[in-house]
XYZ file of C-alpha atoms in Angstrom:
337
model
C 56.670 304.040 42.934
C 58.657 305.575 45.777
C 61.917 303.798 46.472
C 62.595 302.586 49.969
C 65.418 304.054 51.968
C 67.628 301.709 54.008
C 68.757 303.121 57.330
C 71.864 302.698 59.444
C 72.001 300.007 62.127
C 71.697 302.300 65.150
C 69.016 304.966 65.003
C 69.358 308.389 66.582
C 66.019 309.699 67.768
C 64.701 312.987 69.083
C 61.901 313.113 71.645
C 59.538 316.070 71.574
C 57.515 316.019 74.797
C 58.525 313.656 77.608
C 55.607 313.869 79.987
C 54.196 310.591 81.281
C 53.245 309.157 77.873
C 56.249 310.522 76.007
C 58.623 309.167 78.650
C 56.881 305.779 78.646
C 57.271 305.519 74.865
C 60.887 306.646 75.048
C 61.773 304.062 77.689
C 60.029 301.275 75.752
C 62.003 302.172 72.629
C 65.331 302.413 74.472
C 64.761 299.133 76.332
C 63.637 297.100 73.326
C 65.498 298.414 70.285
C 68.948 299.538 69.153
C 67.795 303.165 68.945
C 69.300 305.840 71.183
C 67.814 309.049 72.530
C 70.075 311.698 71.016
C 68.039 314.804 71.815
C 65.067 315.864 73.949
C 62.828 318.937 73.951
C 60.556 319.424 76.964
C 59.441 322.669 78.662
C 58.652 321.147 82.074
C 61.724 320.838 84.313
C 60.477 317.813 86.271
C 59.611 315.909 83.098
C 62.957 316.825 81.591
C 64.903 315.633 84.644
C 62.962 312.366 84.777
C 63.625 311.692 81.075
C 67.360 312.327 81.440
C 67.572 309.541 84.022
C 66.674 307.099 81.227
C 68.502 308.956 78.446
C 71.650 310.169 80.195
C 73.499 311.094 76.996
C 70.656 312.984 75.330
C 71.248 316.620 74.412
C 68.606 319.099 75.538
C 67.154 321.286 72.795
C 65.361 324.450 73.841
C 62.660 324.435 71.132
C 60.989 322.122 68.618
C 62.644 324.110 65.811
C 66.065 323.420 67.285
C 65.198 319.725 67.528
C 64.013 319.583 63.902
C 67.237 321.289 62.768
C 69.413 318.549 64.326
C 70.881 316.898 61.218
C 71.886 313.563 62.743
C 68.405 312.493 63.839
C 66.700 309.660 61.958
C 63.301 310.188 63.544
C 61.314 312.170 66.083
C 58.797 310.893 68.642
C 56.081 313.479 69.305
C 54.068 313.460 72.549
C 52.802 317.021 72.910
C 49.241 318.406 73.263
C 46.965 317.486 70.329
C 46.809 320.962 68.812
C 50.526 320.754 68.068
C 50.636 317.292 66.499
C 49.928 318.092 62.872
C 52.187 321.132 62.566
C 55.059 319.557 64.473
C 54.770 316.324 62.470
C 54.882 318.250 59.201
C 57.899 320.294 60.289
C 59.734 317.171 61.416
C 58.979 315.378 58.148
C 60.021 318.384 56.069
C 63.314 318.449 57.959
C 63.983 314.889 56.804
C 62.993 312.911 59.902
C 60.619 309.989 60.231
C 57.806 310.611 62.738
C 56.046 308.633 65.449
C 53.205 310.757 66.830
C 50.701 310.367 69.622
C 47.083 310.263 68.521
C 45.303 312.161 67.164
C 47.654 312.897 64.280
C 45.455 315.904 63.523
C 42.384 317.590 65.001
C 40.569 317.234 61.667
C 40.811 315.036 58.592
C 42.249 317.984 56.675
C 45.127 318.270 59.147
C 45.757 314.526 58.850
C 45.789 314.766 55.041
C 48.356 317.570 55.248
C 50.638 315.463 57.456
C 50.296 312.492 55.113
C 51.254 314.703 52.155
C 54.308 315.902 54.055
C 55.248 312.264 54.707
C 54.808 311.430 51.034
C 56.777 314.475 49.846
C 59.646 313.769 52.240
C 59.465 309.996 51.657
C 59.725 309.425 55.401
C 57.902 306.877 57.521
C 54.949 308.197 59.507
C 53.338 306.239 62.364
C 50.687 307.036 64.963
C 50.474 305.573 68.459
C 47.273 303.565 67.990
C 48.437 301.440 70.861
C 45.599 298.953 71.316
C 46.361 297.375 67.936
C 49.565 296.125 69.508
C 48.103 294.352 72.531
C 48.371 290.576 72.352
C 44.669 290.344 73.177
C 43.447 292.497 70.313
C 45.908 290.932 67.885
C 44.350 287.546 68.729
C 40.884 288.937 67.935
C 42.159 290.505 64.704
C 43.794 287.238 63.591
C 40.607 285.313 64.393
C 38.633 287.667 62.149
C 41.176 287.682 59.328
C 41.345 283.883 59.263
C 37.554 283.730 58.839
C 37.124 281.704 62.019
C 33.960 283.558 63.041
C 32.648 284.014 59.505
C 31.541 287.261 57.890
C 31.318 290.118 60.394
C 27.947 291.859 60.407
C 28.000 293.778 63.706
C 30.540 295.346 66.059
C 30.032 296.736 69.585
C 32.673 299.167 70.847
C 32.933 300.666 74.339
C 35.439 302.895 76.136
C 34.224 304.443 79.389
C 36.830 306.253 81.486
C 35.582 307.070 84.992
C 38.103 309.885 85.385
C 38.676 311.750 82.148
C 41.749 313.841 81.286
C 43.452 315.990 83.899
C 44.808 318.566 81.433
C 42.638 321.628 80.760
C 43.355 321.717 77.012
C 41.452 318.442 76.460
C 38.220 320.360 77.135
C 38.850 323.045 74.484
C 37.913 321.862 70.979
C 40.293 324.346 69.351
C 43.192 322.660 71.105
C 41.919 319.084 71.293
C 39.802 318.651 68.167
C 37.047 317.056 70.258
C 36.160 315.393 73.542
C 35.903 311.730 74.474
C 35.462 310.642 70.835
C 38.766 312.235 69.855
C 40.482 310.970 73.002
C 39.032 307.458 73.354
C 36.685 306.769 70.455
C 39.447 307.186 67.894
C 41.057 303.996 69.212
C 37.776 302.108 68.863
C 37.092 303.399 65.350
C 40.613 302.398 64.321
C 40.263 298.890 65.766
C 36.940 298.298 64.026
C 37.970 299.666 60.635
C 41.318 297.853 60.733
C 39.669 294.530 61.593
C 37.110 294.969 58.799
C 39.830 295.931 56.277
C 38.758 299.586 56.187
C 35.372 299.364 54.457
C 33.706 302.491 53.159
C 31.327 304.032 55.709
C 28.036 305.097 54.135
C 26.159 306.327 57.195
C 27.165 307.970 60.471
C 24.734 308.887 63.245
C 26.005 310.386 66.477
C 24.547 311.662 69.729
C 27.025 313.760 71.712
C 26.421 314.957 75.290
C 27.996 317.228 77.873
C 27.012 316.508 81.494
C 23.848 314.754 80.346
C 22.659 317.409 77.902
C 22.836 316.991 74.166
C 25.452 319.219 72.556
C 24.337 321.496 69.750
C 27.627 323.376 69.409
C 31.203 323.061 70.605
C 31.809 326.721 71.385
C 31.808 326.223 75.153
C 32.038 322.473 75.748
C 33.233 319.226 74.205
C 31.366 315.945 74.571
C 31.922 313.766 77.615
C 29.539 311.032 76.384
C 28.999 309.782 72.852
C 26.708 307.205 71.285
C 27.526 306.552 67.638
C 26.248 304.189 64.949
C 28.215 303.589 61.755
C 27.029 301.549 58.772
C 29.553 300.282 56.253
C 29.000 299.907 52.525
C 28.825 296.160 53.226
C 25.916 296.801 55.666
C 28.010 296.052 58.733
C 26.708 297.924 61.798
C 29.285 299.408 64.175
C 27.940 300.724 67.492
C 30.223 302.853 69.646
C 29.892 304.352 73.114
C 32.608 306.285 74.922
C 32.750 308.689 77.825
C 34.692 310.622 80.431
C 33.607 310.776 84.088
C 30.833 308.217 83.629
C 29.530 306.259 86.632
C 30.670 302.884 85.354
C 31.184 301.239 88.738
C 34.859 300.761 87.943
C 37.847 302.690 86.573
C 37.218 301.791 82.942
C 35.210 299.630 80.579
C 37.091 298.917 77.350
C 35.608 296.389 74.927
C 35.456 295.573 71.223
C 33.180 292.679 70.284
C 32.727 291.357 66.752
C 29.740 289.258 65.704
C 30.114 286.995 62.670
C 28.053 284.409 60.852
C 30.033 281.581 62.513
C 30.656 283.032 65.976
C 31.999 286.014 67.861
C 35.228 287.413 69.282
C 35.870 289.993 71.962
C 38.653 292.164 73.371
C 37.954 293.190 76.990
C 39.674 294.863 79.887
C 39.756 292.952 83.166
C 38.361 294.266 86.474
C 38.229 297.852 85.258
C 41.940 297.942 84.391
C 43.342 300.344 81.808
C 46.185 297.893 81.090
C 45.053 294.269 81.473
C 43.116 292.698 78.605
C 41.793 289.325 77.567
C 40.625 287.961 74.233
C 37.752 285.518 73.855
C 36.128 283.611 71.011
C 32.466 282.595 71.127
C 30.437 279.851 69.491
C 26.848 279.685 70.698
C 27.049 279.486 74.492
C 30.680 278.326 74.459
C 33.529 280.706 75.365
C 37.150 280.028 74.437
C 39.820 282.172 76.066
C 42.483 283.168 73.557
C 44.744 285.524 75.537
C 45.059 286.601 79.177
C 47.490 288.980 80.953
C 50.256 289.787 81.524
C 51.231 291.771 78.466
C 53.614 294.737 78.577
C 52.098 296.479 75.557
C 51.931 300.216 76.262
C 55.028 301.236 74.287
C 54.925 298.478 71.675
C 53.669 300.660 68.802
C 56.793 302.816 69.097
C 59.015 299.739 69.181
C 57.389 298.467 65.974
C 57.945 301.883 64.333
C 61.649 301.701 65.209
C 61.895 298.123 63.901
C 60.332 299.259 60.634
C 62.733 302.198 60.461
C 65.647 299.803 60.711
C 64.754 298.264 57.352
C 62.865 301.039 55.534
C 62.244 304.617 56.575
C 60.269 305.544 53.458
C 56.636 306.618 53.083
C 54.053 303.895 53.765
C 50.995 304.419 51.568
C 48.853 301.764 53.257
C 49.103 303.038 56.826
C 48.894 306.674 55.714
C 45.632 305.971 53.884
C 44.267 304.313 57.032
C 45.057 307.410 59.118
C 43.027 309.539 56.701
C 40.055 307.153 56.592
C 39.819 307.029 60.387
C 40.080 310.826 60.625
C 37.299 311.213 58.050
C 34.988 309.021 60.153
C 35.819 311.073 63.264
C 35.005 314.265 61.323
C 31.618 312.821 60.349
C 30.872 311.898 63.975
C 31.384 315.584 64.813
C 29.311 316.709 61.808
C 32.293 318.381 60.179
């Protein structure tokens, strides 16, 4: 058994990538924990200047390698393009730092396994920004399921339609992204479903992937912008998933996760097309009970929780690491890898 490692009261963190998401996570951590931003690495001048307004005492490092070599850092927050996540996470872990990384942790399950091994070998805490777990609305749905209030779950419907899609070119190159809308959006849905169902084995995966309305047969030129997926667990639970970029949804986004049980149902839904406002509902027959409504300032909460965990134990976490691998393996199967 790996021994836990207590940490000092104030944490010194490095931030690798402080674009919009990286800066949002940094500010959430600085505003809600005792951690300080000791060092930043960011190639874009505007992003760098904006980050320094929130982290005035941070030292600028010119490269990831220079950041990893900084001995006084307890952890590193990584918010770079997906192709860099696995390698940068491994290098940070090997240098003795805990890691909080944007999703996906790796472009393939093999990359995720390699990062997990690096976390285990270094005995350092690894976390991934699976942010929807930390919304009050989804937590209410999760608790409802775990308490058995809607009985045994037999079906799950998952949806994430984004009317816009990413604005960075690398998202559309599978070598750099690992996949299209499934890797970008569907990974959140798969994580929410598996987590709520206590990570059952998945015995069957069927997926239909499209690019601009035509079924994809290879990923050499395009990644999917629409996916329809059906998963069947070893317990015969059916999980249906749809996600997309640039779909004509009539609103900015449709984000939903609905669970059907033998005693009722529960649902996590965005409100009026919002990417940020969510409600939770519980169903019994034709009756709807509202569990949670906005507001909820949740977007950086996963990073805050990582810091809080670091305060008491910065060692390897077998449970969460195993979950990262299981989710990545399902994503691989959706892509036929």
